[in-house]
Amino acid sequence: QVQVVESGGGLVQEGRSLRLSCTASGLTFDDYAMGWFRQAPGKEREGVSCVNWRSGSAYYADSVKGRFTISRDNTKNTLYLQMNSLKPEDTAMYFCAAGGRAYYSGAYYCSGKTDFPYWGQGTQVTVSS
């Protein structure tokens, strides 16, 4: 049974940083793709950053490129999203997705053309101006 749990969200001021964490028990990161998605009220879900750990292919949405970094700690089976220089438009519920078969590029996973089998419940990020 795979369980995906996010943490690290909160309320921050514009320009500050947050680090989101995602634990995915039951998965070996090297064998799968993982990603971070977000959804703001009234908007469609957006792929923020996705990575195929097998190939090393990582993708960042243009809106976060240069500010967000996806990484992992294998010893803790944890995925991270370091978010710097946060903006009010980054306000959203952030979801961790795991278990994508390592066939495609990070960009393909974030495009939504293929789904991840495991999702967390989400963690809210709110950026005030």
Short mmCIF file of C-alpha atoms in Angstrom, two decimals:
data_model
loop_
_atom_site.label_atom_id
_atom_site.label_comp_id
_atom_site.label_asym_id
_atom_site.label_seq_id
_atom_site.Cartn_x
_atom_site.Cartn_y
_atom_site.Cartn_z
CA GLN A 1 0.00 0.00 0.00
CA VAL A 2 1.56 3.28 -1.14
CA GLN A 3 0.89 6.31 1.00
CA VAL A 4 1.74 9.82 -0.12
CA VAL A 5 1.77 12.57 2.49
CA GLU A 6 2.68 16.23 1.94
CA SER A 7 3.72 18.76 4.54
CA GLY A 8 5.37 22.15 4.81
CA GLY A 9 2.71 24.48 3.51
CA GLY A 10 1.71 27.66 5.27
CA LEU A 11 1.19 31.39 5.10
CA VAL A 12 4.22 33.47 4.10
CA GLN A 13 4.90 36.96 2.87
CA GLU A 14 5.85 37.69 -0.69
CA GLY A 15 9.54 37.11 -1.35
CA ARG A 16 9.97 34.51 1.39
CA SER A 17 10.64 30.79 1.06
CA LEU A 18 8.97 27.52 1.92
CA ARG A 19 10.02 23.92 1.52
CA LEU A 20 7.37 21.32 0.87
CA SER A 21 8.02 17.69 1.74
CA CYS A 22 6.41 14.53 0.43
CA THR A 23 6.91 11.08 1.85
CA ALA A 24 5.93 8.17 -0.35
CA SER A 25 6.10 4.96 1.58
CA GLY A 26 6.24 1.79 -0.44
CA LEU A 27 8.02 3.28 -3.45
CA THR A 28 11.63 3.15 -4.54
CA PHE A 29 12.25 6.58 -6.01
CA ASP A 30 14.75 5.41 -8.61
CA ASP A 31 12.11 3.34 -10.36
CA TYR A 32 9.45 6.00 -10.73
CA ALA A 33 8.55 9.51 -11.72
CA MET A 34 7.24 11.98 -9.18
CA GLY A 35 5.92 15.47 -9.30
CA TRP A 36 4.40 18.50 -7.66
CA PHE A 37 1.14 19.97 -8.89
CA ARG A 38 -0.90 22.89 -7.66
CA GLN A 39 -4.45 24.09 -7.97
CA ALA A 40 -5.75 27.52 -7.10
CA PRO A 41 -9.46 28.20 -6.59
CA GLY A 42 -11.25 28.45 -9.90
CA LYS A 43 -8.22 27.31 -11.87
CA GLU A 44 -7.14 24.06 -13.44
CA ARG A 45 -4.52 21.88 -11.87
CA GLU A 46 -1.03 22.84 -13.00
CA GLY A 47 2.10 20.74 -13.15
CA VAL A 48 4.73 22.69 -11.22
CA SER A 49 7.69 20.34 -11.33
CA CYS A 50 8.02 16.71 -12.35
CA VAL A 51 11.01 14.39 -12.51
CA ASN A 52 11.78 10.98 -13.91
CA TRP A 53 14.38 9.78 -11.43
CA ARG A 54 15.54 7.00 -13.71
CA SER A 55 16.54 9.33 -16.53
CA GLY A 56 17.09 12.44 -14.48
CA SER A 57 14.70 14.38 -16.67
CA ALA A 58 13.27 17.24 -14.64
CA TYR A 59 10.71 19.82 -15.67
CA TYR A 60 9.69 23.15 -14.19
CA ALA A 61 6.74 25.25 -15.24
CA ASP A 62 7.83 28.57 -16.70
CA SER A 63 6.09 30.38 -13.87
CA VAL A 64 8.41 28.81 -11.27
CA LYS A 65 11.62 28.26 -13.22
CA GLY A 66 14.59 29.68 -11.37
CA ARG A 67 12.64 29.96 -8.11
CA PHE A 68 11.59 26.39 -7.31
CA THR A 69 13.78 23.30 -7.02
CA ILE A 70 12.70 19.68 -6.83
CA SER A 71 14.95 17.27 -4.95
CA ARG A 72 14.91 14.10 -2.89
CA ASP A 73 16.45 12.42 0.10
CA ASN A 74 16.66 8.70 -0.52
CA THR A 75 17.53 7.95 3.09
CA LYS A 76 14.21 9.43 4.14
CA ASN A 77 12.22 8.41 1.04
CA THR A 78 11.20 12.04 0.80
CA LEU A 79 10.61 14.39 -2.12
CA TYR A 80 11.07 18.13 -1.64
CA LEU A 81 10.01 21.29 -3.39
CA GLN A 82 12.09 24.26 -2.34
CA MET A 83 10.16 27.41 -3.17
CA ASN A 84 12.04 30.71 -3.09
CA SER A 85 10.99 34.26 -3.92
CA LEU A 86 7.36 33.35 -3.47
CA LYS A 87 4.71 35.46 -5.16
CA PRO A 88 0.99 35.87 -4.41
CA GLU A 89 0.24 34.00 -7.63
CA ASP A 90 1.94 30.93 -6.13
CA THR A 91 -0.97 30.66 -3.70
CA ALA A 92 -2.59 27.27 -4.21
CA MET A 93 -3.08 23.81 -2.82
CA TYR A 94 0.03 21.84 -3.63
CA PHE A 95 -0.14 18.12 -4.31
CA CYS A 96 2.56 15.50 -4.49
CA ALA A 97 2.14 12.77 -7.11
CA ALA A 98 4.09 9.53 -7.21
CA GLY A 99 4.43 6.22 -8.91
CA GLY A 100 4.58 7.26 -12.52
CA ARG A 101 6.29 4.62 -14.62
CA ALA A 102 9.72 5.91 -15.63
CA TYR A 103 9.01 5.96 -19.37
CA TYR A 104 8.56 9.63 -20.08
CA SER A 105 10.19 13.00 -19.54
CA GLY A 106 9.41 15.21 -16.60
CA ALA A 107 7.63 17.60 -18.94
CA TYR A 108 5.30 14.86 -20.15
CA TYR A 109 4.33 13.94 -16.62
CA CYS A 110 3.59 17.53 -15.71
CA SER A 111 1.53 18.02 -18.87
CA GLY A 112 -1.22 15.83 -17.46
CA LYS A 113 -1.19 13.55 -20.51
CA THR A 114 -0.38 10.65 -18.23
CA ASP A 115 -1.59 10.30 -14.69
CA PHE A 116 0.17 9.35 -11.51
CA PRO A 117 -1.40 6.47 -9.60
CA TYR A 118 -0.74 7.92 -6.16
CA TRP A 119 -1.59 11.36 -4.86
CA GLY A 120 -1.37 13.08 -1.51
CA GLN A 121 -4.12 15.10 0.12
CA GLY A 122 -2.38 18.38 -0.52
CA THR A 123 -0.82 21.15 1.53
CA GLN A 124 -1.97 24.77 1.31
CA VAL A 125 0.48 27.50 0.38
CA THR A 126 -0.68 31.09 0.80
CA VAL A 127 1.53 34.02 -0.15
CA SER A 128 0.51 37.45 1.06
CA SER A 129 1.54 40.68 -0.65
#
